[in-house]
mmCIF file of C-alpha atoms in Angstrom:
data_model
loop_
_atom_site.group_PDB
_atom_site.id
_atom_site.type_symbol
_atom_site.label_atom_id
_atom_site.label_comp_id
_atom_site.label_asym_id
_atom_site.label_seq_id
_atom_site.Cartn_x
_atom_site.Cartn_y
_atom_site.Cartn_z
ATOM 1 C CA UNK A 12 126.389 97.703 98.748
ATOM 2 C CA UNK A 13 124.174 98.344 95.763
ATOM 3 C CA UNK A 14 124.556 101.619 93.999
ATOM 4 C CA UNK A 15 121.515 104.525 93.634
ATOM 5 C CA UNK A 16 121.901 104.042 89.787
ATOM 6 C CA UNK A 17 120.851 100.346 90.202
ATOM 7 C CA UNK A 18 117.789 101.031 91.992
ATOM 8 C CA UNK A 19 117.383 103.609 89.017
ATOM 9 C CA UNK A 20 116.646 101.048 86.874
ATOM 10 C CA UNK A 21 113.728 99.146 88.802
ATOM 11 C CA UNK A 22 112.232 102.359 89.790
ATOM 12 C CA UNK A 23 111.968 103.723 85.878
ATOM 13 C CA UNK A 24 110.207 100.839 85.015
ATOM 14 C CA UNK A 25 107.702 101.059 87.520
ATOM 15 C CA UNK A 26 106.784 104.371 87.244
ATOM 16 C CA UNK A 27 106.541 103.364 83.419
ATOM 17 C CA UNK A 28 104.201 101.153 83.989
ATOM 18 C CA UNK A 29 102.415 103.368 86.151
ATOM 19 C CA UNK A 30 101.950 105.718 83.556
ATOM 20 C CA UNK A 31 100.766 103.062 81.124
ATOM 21 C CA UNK A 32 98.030 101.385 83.383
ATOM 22 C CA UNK A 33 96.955 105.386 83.620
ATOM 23 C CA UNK A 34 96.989 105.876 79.777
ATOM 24 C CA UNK A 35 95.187 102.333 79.513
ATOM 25 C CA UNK A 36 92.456 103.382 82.266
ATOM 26 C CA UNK A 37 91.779 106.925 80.175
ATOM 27 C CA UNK A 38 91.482 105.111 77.268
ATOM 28 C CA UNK A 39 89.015 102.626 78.633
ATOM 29 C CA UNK A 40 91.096 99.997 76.814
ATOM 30 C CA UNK A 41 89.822 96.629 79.441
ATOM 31 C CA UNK A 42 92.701 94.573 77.637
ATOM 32 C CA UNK A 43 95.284 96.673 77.739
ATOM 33 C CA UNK A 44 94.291 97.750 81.582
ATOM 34 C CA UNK A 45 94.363 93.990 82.082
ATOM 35 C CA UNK A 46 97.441 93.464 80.750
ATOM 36 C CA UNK A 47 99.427 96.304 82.064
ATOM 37 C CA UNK A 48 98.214 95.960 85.311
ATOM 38 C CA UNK A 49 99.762 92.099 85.729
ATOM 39 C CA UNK A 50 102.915 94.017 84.481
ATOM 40 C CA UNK A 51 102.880 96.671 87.196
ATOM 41 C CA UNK A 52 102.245 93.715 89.631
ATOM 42 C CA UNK A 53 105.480 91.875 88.603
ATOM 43 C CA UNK A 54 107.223 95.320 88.846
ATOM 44 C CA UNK A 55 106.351 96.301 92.042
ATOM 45 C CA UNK A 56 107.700 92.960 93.380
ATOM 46 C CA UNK A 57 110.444 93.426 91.416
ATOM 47 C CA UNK A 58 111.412 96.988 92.409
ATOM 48 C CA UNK A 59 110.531 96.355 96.428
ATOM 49 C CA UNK A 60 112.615 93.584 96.456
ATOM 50 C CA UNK A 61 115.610 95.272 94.782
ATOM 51 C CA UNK A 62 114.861 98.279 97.551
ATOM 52 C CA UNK A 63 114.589 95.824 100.189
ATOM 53 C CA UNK A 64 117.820 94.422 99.718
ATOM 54 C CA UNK A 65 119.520 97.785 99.259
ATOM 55 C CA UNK A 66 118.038 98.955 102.964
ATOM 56 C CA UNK A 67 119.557 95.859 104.270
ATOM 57 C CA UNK A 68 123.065 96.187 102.633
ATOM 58 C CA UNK A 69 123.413 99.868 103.309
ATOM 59 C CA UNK A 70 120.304 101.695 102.712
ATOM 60 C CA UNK A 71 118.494 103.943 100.100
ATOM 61 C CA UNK A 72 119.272 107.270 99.152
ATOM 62 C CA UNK A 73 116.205 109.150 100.987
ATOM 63 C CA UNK A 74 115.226 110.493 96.705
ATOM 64 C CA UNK A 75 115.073 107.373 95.918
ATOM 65 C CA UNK A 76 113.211 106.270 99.273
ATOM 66 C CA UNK A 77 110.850 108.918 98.488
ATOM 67 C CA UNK A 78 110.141 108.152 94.490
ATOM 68 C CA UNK A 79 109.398 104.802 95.595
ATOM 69 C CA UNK A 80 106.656 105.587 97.947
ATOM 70 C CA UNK A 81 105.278 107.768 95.773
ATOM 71 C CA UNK A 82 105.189 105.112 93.356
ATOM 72 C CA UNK A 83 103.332 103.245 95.498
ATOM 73 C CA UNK A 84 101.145 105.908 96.487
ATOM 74 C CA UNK A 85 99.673 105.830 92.483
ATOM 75 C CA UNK A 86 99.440 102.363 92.871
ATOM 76 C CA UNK A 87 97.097 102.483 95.552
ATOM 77 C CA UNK A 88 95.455 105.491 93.353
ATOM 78 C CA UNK A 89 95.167 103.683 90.450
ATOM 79 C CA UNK A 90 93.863 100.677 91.904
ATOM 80 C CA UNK A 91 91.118 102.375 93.432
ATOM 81 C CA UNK A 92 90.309 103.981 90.008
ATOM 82 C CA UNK A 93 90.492 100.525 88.643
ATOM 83 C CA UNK A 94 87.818 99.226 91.550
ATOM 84 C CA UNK A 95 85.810 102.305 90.359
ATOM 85 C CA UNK A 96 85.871 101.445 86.780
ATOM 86 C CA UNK A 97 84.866 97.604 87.134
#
């Protein structure tokens, strides 16, 4: 069974990212949005895989559950605000 800290970790660094891609997208910086946003790609896989393999070997601590899909709930933001932008 995989501890709550260890999804800890996957989660901080997407909601990291998150707020970069944001700070990137204010800043109007196309390179950096470019960047940042493969980065928040490869840690959204990242983090759903870790949570998918938690649910299946005991579940997710419903905070946890709940950070994550609000994490994904600014991705879907901020790719719309991306869409907007190009």
């Amino acid at each position: 069974m995989q501890r709550a800290a260890d999804l800890e970790i996957p989660l901080l660094a997407l909601e990291q990212q998150l707020g970069a891609l944001g700070l990137a997208l204010r800043q109007q910086d196309a390179a950096a949005v470019d960047h940042v946003a493969a980065e928040l790609h490869a840690t959204l896989v990242s983090a759903v895989g870790e949570f998918a393999r938690a649910a299946r070997n005991g579940g997710v601590p419903p905070v946890l559950r709940r950070r994550l899909a609000h994490a994904g709930g600014q991705v879907a933001a901020q790719r719309e605000a991306l869409a907007r932008a190009t």
